[in-house]
Coordinates of C-alpha atoms and ligand atoms in Angstrom, one line a residue:
X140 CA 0.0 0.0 0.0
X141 CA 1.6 3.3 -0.6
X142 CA 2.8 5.5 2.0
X143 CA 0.1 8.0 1.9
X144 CA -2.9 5.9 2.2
X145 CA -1.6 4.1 5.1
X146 CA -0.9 7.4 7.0
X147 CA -4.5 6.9 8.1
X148 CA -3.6 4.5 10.5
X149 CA -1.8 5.5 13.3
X150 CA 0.7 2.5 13.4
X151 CA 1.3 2.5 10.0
X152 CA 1.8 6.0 10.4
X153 CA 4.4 6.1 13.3
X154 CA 6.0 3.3 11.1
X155 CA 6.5 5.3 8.1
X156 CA 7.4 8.4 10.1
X157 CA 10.2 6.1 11.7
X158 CA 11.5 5.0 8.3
X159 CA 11.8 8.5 7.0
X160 CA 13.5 9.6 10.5
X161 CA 16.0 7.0 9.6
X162 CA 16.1 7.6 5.9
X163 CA 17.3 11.0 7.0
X164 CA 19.9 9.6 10.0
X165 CA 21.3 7.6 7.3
X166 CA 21.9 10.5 5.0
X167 CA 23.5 12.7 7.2
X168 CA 25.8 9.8 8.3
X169 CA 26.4 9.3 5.1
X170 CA 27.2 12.8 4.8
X171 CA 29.7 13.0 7.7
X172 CA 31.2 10.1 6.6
X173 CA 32.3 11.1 3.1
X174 CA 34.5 13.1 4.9
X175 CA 36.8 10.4 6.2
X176 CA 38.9 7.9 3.3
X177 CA 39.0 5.1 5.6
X178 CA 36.7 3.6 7.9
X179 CA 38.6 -0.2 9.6
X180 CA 37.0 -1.8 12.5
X181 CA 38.7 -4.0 14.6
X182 CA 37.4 -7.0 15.6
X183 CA 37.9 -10.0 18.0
X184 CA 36.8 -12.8 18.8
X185 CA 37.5 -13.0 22.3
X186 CA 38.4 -10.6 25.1
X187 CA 41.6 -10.1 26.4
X188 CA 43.6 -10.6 23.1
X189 CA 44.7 -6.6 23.0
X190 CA 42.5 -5.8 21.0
X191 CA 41.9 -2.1 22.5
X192 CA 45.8 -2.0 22.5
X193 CA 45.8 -2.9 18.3
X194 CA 43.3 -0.2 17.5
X195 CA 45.0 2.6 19.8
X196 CA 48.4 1.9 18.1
X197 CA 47.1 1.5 15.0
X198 CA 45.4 4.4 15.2
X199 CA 48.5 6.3 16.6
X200 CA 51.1 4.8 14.1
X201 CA 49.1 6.1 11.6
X202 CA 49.0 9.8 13.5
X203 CA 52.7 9.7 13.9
X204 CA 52.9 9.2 10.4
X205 CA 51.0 12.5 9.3
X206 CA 47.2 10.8 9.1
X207 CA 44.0 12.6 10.0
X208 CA 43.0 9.8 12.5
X209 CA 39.7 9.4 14.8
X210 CA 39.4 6.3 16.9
X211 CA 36.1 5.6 17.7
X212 CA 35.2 3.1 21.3
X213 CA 32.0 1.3 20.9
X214 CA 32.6 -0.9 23.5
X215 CA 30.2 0.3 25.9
X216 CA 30.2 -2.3 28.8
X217 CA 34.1 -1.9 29.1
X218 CA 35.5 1.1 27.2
X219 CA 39.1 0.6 27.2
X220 CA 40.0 3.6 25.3
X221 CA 40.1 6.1 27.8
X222 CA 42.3 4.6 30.4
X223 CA 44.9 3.4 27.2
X224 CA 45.4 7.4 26.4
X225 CA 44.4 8.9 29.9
X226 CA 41.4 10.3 29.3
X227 CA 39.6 9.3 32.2
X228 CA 38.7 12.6 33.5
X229 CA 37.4 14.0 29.9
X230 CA 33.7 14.3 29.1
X231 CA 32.3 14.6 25.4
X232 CA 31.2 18.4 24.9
X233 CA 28.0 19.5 22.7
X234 CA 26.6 22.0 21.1
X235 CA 23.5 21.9 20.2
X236 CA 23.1 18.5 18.3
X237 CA 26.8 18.2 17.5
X238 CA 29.6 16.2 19.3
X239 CA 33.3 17.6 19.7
X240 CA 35.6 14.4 19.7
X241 CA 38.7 15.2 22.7
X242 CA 42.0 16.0 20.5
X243 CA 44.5 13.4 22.0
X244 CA 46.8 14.5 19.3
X245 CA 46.5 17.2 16.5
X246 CA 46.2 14.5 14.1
X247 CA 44.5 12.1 16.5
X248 CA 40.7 12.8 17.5
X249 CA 38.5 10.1 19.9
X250 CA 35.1 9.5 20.7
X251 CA 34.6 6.7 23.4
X252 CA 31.6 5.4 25.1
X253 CA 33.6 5.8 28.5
X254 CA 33.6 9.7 28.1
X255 CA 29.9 9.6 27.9
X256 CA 29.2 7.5 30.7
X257 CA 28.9 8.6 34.3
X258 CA 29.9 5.6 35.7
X259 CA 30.4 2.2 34.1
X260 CA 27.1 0.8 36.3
X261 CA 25.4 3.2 33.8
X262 CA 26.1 0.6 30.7
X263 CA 24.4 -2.3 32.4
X264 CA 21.0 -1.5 32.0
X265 CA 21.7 -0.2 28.0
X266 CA 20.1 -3.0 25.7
X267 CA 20.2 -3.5 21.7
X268 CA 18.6 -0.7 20.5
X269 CA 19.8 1.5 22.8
X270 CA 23.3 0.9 21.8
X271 CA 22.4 1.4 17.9
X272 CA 20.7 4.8 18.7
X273 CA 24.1 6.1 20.6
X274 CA 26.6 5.1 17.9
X275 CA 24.4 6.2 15.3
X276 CA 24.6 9.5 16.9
X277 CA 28.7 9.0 16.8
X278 CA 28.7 8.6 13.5
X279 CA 26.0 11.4 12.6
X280 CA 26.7 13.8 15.0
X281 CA 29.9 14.0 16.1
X282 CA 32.2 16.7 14.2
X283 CA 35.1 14.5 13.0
X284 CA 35.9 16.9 10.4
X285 CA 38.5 15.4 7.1
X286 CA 40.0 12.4 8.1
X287 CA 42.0 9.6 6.3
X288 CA 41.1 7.0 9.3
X289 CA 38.9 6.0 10.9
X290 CA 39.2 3.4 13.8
X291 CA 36.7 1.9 15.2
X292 CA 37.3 -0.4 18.2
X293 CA 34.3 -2.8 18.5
X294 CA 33.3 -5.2 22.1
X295 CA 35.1 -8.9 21.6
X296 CA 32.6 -10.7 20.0
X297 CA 29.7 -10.2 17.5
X298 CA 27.5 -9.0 19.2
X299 CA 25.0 -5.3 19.1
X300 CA 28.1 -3.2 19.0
X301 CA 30.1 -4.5 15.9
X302 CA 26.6 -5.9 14.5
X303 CA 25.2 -2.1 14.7
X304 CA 28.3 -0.5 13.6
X305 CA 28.9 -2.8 10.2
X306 CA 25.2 -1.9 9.4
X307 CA 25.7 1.7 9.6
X308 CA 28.7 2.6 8.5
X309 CA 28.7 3.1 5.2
X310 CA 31.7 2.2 2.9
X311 CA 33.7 0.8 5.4
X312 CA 37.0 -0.5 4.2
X313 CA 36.8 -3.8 6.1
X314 CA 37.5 -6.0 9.6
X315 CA 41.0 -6.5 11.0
X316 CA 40.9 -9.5 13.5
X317 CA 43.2 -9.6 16.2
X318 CA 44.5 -12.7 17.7
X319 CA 46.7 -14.5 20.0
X320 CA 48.6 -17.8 19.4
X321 CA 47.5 -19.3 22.6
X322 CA 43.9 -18.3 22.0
X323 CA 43.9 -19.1 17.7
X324 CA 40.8 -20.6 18.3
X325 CA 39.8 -21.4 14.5
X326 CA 36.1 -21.6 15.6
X327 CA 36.6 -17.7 17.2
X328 CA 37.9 -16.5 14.4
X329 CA 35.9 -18.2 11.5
X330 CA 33.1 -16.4 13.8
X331 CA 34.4 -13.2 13.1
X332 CA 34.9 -14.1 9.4
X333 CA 31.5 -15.8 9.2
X334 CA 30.2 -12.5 10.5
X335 CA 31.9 -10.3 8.4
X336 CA 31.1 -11.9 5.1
X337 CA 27.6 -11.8 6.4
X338 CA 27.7 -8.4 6.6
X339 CA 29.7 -7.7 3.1
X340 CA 32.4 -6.6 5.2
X341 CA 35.6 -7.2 3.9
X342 CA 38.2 -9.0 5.9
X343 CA 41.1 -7.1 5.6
X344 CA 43.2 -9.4 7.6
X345 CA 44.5 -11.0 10.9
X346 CA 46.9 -9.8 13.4
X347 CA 48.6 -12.0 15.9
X348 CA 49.2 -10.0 18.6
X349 CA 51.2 -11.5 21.7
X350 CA 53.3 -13.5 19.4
X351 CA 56.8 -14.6 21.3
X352 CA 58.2 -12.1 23.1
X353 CA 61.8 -10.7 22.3
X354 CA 64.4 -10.6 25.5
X355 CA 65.0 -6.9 26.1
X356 CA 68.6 -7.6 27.0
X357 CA 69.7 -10.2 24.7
X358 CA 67.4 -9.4 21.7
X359 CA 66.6 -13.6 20.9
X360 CA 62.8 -13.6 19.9
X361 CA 61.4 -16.5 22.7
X362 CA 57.8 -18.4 21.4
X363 CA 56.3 -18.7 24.7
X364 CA 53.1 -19.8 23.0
X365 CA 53.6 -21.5 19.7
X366 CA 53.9 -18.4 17.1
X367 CA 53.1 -18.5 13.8
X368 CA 49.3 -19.6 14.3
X369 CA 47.8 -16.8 12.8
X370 CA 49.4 -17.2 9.6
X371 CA 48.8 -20.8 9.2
X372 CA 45.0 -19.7 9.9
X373 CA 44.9 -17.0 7.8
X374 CA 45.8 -18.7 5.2
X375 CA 43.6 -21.8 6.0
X376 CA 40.7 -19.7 6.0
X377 CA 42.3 -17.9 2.8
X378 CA 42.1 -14.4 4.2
X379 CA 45.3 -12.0 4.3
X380 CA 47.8 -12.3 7.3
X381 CA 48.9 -8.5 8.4
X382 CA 51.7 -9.2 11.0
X383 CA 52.4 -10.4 14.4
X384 CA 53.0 -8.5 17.7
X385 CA 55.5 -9.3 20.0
X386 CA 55.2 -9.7 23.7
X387 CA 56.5 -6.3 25.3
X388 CA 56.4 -5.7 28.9
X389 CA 56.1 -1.9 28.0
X390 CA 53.1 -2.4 26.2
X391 CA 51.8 -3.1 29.5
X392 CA 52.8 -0.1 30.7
X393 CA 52.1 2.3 28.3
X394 CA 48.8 1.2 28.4
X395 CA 48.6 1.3 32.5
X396 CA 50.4 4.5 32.2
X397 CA 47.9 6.0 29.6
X398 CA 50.3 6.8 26.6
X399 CA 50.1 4.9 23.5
X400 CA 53.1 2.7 22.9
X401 CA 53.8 3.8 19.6
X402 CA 54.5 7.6 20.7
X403 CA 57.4 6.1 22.8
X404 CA 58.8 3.0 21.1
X405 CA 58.1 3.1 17.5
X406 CA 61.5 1.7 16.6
X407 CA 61.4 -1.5 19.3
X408 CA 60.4 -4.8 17.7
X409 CA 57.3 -4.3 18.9
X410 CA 57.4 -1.0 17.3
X411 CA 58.6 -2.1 14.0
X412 CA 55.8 -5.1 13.7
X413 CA 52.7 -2.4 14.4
X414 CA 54.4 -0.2 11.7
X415 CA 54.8 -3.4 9.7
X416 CA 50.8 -3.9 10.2
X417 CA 50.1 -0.2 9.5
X418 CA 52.6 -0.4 6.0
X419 CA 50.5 -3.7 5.2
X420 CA 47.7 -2.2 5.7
X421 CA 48.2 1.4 4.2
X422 CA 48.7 -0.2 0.7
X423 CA 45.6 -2.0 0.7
X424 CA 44.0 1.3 1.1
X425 CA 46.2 3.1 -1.0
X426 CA 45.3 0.4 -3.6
X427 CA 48.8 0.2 -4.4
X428 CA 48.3 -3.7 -4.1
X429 CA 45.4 -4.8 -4.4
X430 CA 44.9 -7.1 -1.0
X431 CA 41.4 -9.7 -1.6
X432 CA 41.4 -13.1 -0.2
X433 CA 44.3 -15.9 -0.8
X434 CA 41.3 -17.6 -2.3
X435 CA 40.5 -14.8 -4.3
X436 CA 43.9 -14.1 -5.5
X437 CA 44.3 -17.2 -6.1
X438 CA 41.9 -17.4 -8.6
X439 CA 42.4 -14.5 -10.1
X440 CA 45.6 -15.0 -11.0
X441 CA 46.2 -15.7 -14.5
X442 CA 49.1 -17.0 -16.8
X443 CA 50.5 -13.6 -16.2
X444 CA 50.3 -13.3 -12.7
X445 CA 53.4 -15.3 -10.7
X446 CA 54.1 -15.1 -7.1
X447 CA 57.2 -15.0 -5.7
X448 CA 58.3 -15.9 -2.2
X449 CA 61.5 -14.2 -0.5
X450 CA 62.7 -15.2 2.8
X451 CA 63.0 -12.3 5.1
X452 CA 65.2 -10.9 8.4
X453 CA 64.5 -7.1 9.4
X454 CA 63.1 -6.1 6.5
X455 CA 65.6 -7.7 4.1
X456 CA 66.6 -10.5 2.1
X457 CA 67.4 -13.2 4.5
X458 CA 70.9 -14.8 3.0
X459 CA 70.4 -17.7 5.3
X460 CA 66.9 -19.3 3.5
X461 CA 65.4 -21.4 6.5
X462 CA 66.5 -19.0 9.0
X463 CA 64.0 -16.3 8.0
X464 CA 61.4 -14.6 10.1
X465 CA 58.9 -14.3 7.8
X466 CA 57.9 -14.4 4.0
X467 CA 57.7 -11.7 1.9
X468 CA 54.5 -12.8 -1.3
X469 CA 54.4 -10.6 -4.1
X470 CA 52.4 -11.1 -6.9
X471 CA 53.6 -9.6 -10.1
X472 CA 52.9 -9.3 -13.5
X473 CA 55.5 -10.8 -15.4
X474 CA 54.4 -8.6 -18.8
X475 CA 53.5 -5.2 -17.5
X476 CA 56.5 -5.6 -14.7
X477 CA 54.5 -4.7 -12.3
X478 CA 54.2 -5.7 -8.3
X479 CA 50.2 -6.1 -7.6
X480 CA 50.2 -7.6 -4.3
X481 CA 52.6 -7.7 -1.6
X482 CA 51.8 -9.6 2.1
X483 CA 54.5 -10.5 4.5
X484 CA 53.6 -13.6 6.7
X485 CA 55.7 -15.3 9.6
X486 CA 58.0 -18.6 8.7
X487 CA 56.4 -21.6 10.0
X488 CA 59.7 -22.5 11.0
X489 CA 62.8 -24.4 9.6
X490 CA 61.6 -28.3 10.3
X491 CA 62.8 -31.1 7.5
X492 CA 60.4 -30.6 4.3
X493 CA 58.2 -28.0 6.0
X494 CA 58.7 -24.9 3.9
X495 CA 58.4 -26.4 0.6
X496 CA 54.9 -28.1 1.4
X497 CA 54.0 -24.8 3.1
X498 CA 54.9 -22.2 0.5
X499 CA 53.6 -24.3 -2.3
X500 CA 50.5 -24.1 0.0
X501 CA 50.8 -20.1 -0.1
X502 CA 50.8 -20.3 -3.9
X503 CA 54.6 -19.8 -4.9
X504 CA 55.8 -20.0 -8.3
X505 CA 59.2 -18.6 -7.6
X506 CA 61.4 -18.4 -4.8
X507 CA 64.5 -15.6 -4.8
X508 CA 66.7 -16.5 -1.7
X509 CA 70.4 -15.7 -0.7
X510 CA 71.0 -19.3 -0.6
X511 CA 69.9 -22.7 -0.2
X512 CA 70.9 -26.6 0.3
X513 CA 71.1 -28.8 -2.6
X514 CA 68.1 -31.0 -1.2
X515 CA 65.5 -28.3 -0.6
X516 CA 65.8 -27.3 -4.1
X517 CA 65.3 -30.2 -5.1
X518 CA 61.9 -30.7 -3.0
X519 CA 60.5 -26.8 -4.2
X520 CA 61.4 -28.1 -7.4
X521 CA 59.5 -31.1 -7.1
X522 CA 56.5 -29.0 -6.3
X523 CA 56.7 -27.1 -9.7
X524 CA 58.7 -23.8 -7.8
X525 CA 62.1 -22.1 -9.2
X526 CA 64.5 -21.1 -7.3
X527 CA 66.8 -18.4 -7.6
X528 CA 69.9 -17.9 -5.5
X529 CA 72.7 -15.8 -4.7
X530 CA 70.7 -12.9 -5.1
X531 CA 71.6 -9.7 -2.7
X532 CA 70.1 -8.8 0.9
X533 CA 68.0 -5.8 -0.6
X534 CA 64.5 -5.1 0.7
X535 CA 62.2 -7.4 -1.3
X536 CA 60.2 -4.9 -3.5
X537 CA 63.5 -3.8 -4.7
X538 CA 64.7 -7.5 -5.6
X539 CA 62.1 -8.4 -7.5
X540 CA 61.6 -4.9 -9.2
X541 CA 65.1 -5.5 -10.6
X542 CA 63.7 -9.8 -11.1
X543 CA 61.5 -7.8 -13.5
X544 CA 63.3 -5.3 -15.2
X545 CA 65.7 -8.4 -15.9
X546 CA 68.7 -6.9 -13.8
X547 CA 68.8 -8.7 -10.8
X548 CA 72.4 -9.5 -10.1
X549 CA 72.8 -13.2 -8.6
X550 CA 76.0 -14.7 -6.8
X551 CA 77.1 -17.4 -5.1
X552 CA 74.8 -20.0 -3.5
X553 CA 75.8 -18.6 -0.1
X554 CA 74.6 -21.3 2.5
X555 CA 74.4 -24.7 0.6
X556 CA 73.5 -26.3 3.7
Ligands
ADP622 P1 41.1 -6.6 24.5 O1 40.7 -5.3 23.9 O2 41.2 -7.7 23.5 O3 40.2 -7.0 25.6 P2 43.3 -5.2 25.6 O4 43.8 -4.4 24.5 O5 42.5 -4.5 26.7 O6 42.5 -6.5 25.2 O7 44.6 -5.9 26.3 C1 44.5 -6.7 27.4 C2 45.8 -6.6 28.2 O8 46.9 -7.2 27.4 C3 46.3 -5.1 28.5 O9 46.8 -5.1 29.8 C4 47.4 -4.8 27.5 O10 48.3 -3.9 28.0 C5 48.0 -6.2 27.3 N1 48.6 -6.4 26.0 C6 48.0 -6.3 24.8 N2 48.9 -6.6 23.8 C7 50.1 -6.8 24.4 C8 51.4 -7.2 23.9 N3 51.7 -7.4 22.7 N4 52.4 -7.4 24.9 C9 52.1 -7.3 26.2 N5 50.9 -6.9 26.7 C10 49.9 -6.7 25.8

């Protein structure tokens, strides 16, 4: 029946006055939120995997490095925000109808449940609906002005926070889903996947966060849980892998102490592996590399389309093939010489006949390395990959750049072993 007959009835009519109310919500959301490029939610699946900690350094990595970045808290039954960048004391101002997020930073702007609340008893009582109403109003009223990111950490879980946020947002870029190795609970995770691809929302990739921690006095990296989960899963469920966090006592701290991590240690490991996330990420939305699905990728690629696998140590070309801390992917096109998608992921480790079964898994065609034993060649070459050695300890974009203009430079096999 169309709209103005019905307006004779009182519940049809309070029924199509409430669609048009949020017809209009939706359009001035919408209209707030063409100002900011980005919109990432991070997700987990459980509580207690540093999440919180993830989206605060994410959000301040990428304000250190000259984004416009708001961080919105949704997690109204334990706001974590506040305490993470001492804000405890703030409240939200208004005037009239319109928010003012608190300026952390110049280039960092938050909005958090926790500076709205009284006390935390207060959430208790708020229910479904409510919850949708207040971060509809985040989104539609508060004056985030331009930015290139927007944050937004969500409750552990799937529950009327995340669900409320992924139907309103509009645009968003996608999920990042934070992990730990002791808690890579496939079934938690493929939760969060299941949830997201019920939404349309793209999952942009996992994090392991709390993976092995690195001696402050000696440097050696120590797996107290079994690292390297969060790769195998990502790439089990065939969704990207972003990085994995170290264990750092300071994080601890920082957090405690109410100043985000990255502002003071940006160049400890710890530092290095959120930047790593932040780098990973950045070019996915800088569609410099086009990030979909292993699966996806996968079939995508075409005759054209190789992917090459580097072993890597701080950044570099790892001489030393098995003794690698991660794996460098990129995907190029051997015609055009181009690089069109570019993932690190941890090494599962340097067991007998591991890596070749593993990276043939990941989809490699081509393998450049500093140098490798006579009997591993043999095994990547029994699973249809070609190996290159000798080649230099460069960064890999720069290796296979040069693989592709056809002046990469190979020496010795330097560790036949
Ligand atoms: P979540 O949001 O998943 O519930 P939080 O971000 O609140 O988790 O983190 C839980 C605790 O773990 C916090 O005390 C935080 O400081 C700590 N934490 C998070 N990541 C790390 C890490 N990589 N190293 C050491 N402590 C961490």
């Amino acid at each position: 029946m169309p709209e103005e007959q019905s307006s004779s009835n009182p519940k049809n009519s309070m029924r199509v006055q409430a669609r048009q109310q949020n017809n209009l919500d939706q359009q001035d959301i919408e209209l707030r939120m063409d100002k900011v490029k980005h919109k990432i939610m991070v997700l987990s699946g459980k509580g207690g995997v540093g999440k919180s900690t993830v989206a605060v350094n994410l959000a301040s990595a990428l304000a250190i490095a000259g984004k416009k970045v708001g961080l919105l808290d949704i997690d109204i039954h334990g706001p974590s925000v506040p305490q993470m960048l001492n804000l405890t004391a703030e409240r939200l101002k208004t005037t009239g109808d319109v928010i003012t997020p608190v300026n952390f930073t110049e280039n960092l702007k938050v909005i958090s449940m926790g500076l709205l609340l009284e006390s935390r008893d207060e959430a208790v009582i708020w229910r479904g609906p409510l919850k949708m109403k207040i971060i509809k109003q985040f989104l539609k009223d508060v004056d985030w002005g331009e930015l290139d990111y927007m944050i937004v950490d969500s409750p552990p879980g799937t529950g009327d926070e995340p669900l409320s946020i992924a139907q309103l947002l509009p645009g968003a870029d996608g999920a990042v889903i934070v992990t730990t190795p002791q808690q890579v609970s496939v079934a938690d995770v493929r939760r969060c996947v299941g949830f997201c691809r019920k939404l349309s929302l793209k999952v942009l990739g996992v994090i392991e966060n709390m993976s092995g921690f690195v001696c402050p006095n000696c440097g050696s990296r120590i797996d107290i849980f079994r690292s390297g989960g969060g790769a195998r899963m990502a790439a089990e469920m065939s969704i990207p892998f972003l990085g994995s966090i170290p264990i750092d006592k300071a994080i601890v701290d920082t957090c405690d102490e109410g100043e985000p991590y990255m502002l003071k240690f940006a160049g400890s490991e710890a530092g290095r592996a959120f930047n790593l996330v932040v780098e990973n990420l950045t070019r996915i939305k800088q569609r410099e590399v086009e990030v979909s699905t292993a699966e996806q990728s996968i079939a995508k690629r075409d005759n054209r389309t190789v992917r090459i696998a580097l072993p890597v140590i701080g950044g570099r070309l790892c001489a030393h093939f098995g003794h690698c801390e991660s794996f460098a992917l990129l995907d190029v096109d051997e015609q055009e010489k181009t690089i069109n998608h570019s993932t690190q992921i941890p090494s599962p480790g340097h067991q007998p006949g591991v890596l070749p079964v593993w990276l043939h898994e990941q989809g490699a065609n081509i393998i450049i390395t500093g140098g490798m034993g006579s009997r591993a060649r043999d095994l990547f070459e029994g699973h249809g990959i070609s190996v290159i050695m000798g080649a230099p300890e460069e960064t890999p974009e720069r290796i296979v750049q040069l693989y592709l203009e056809g002046s990469l430079v190979t020496g010795e096999n330097i560790c036949d072993h």
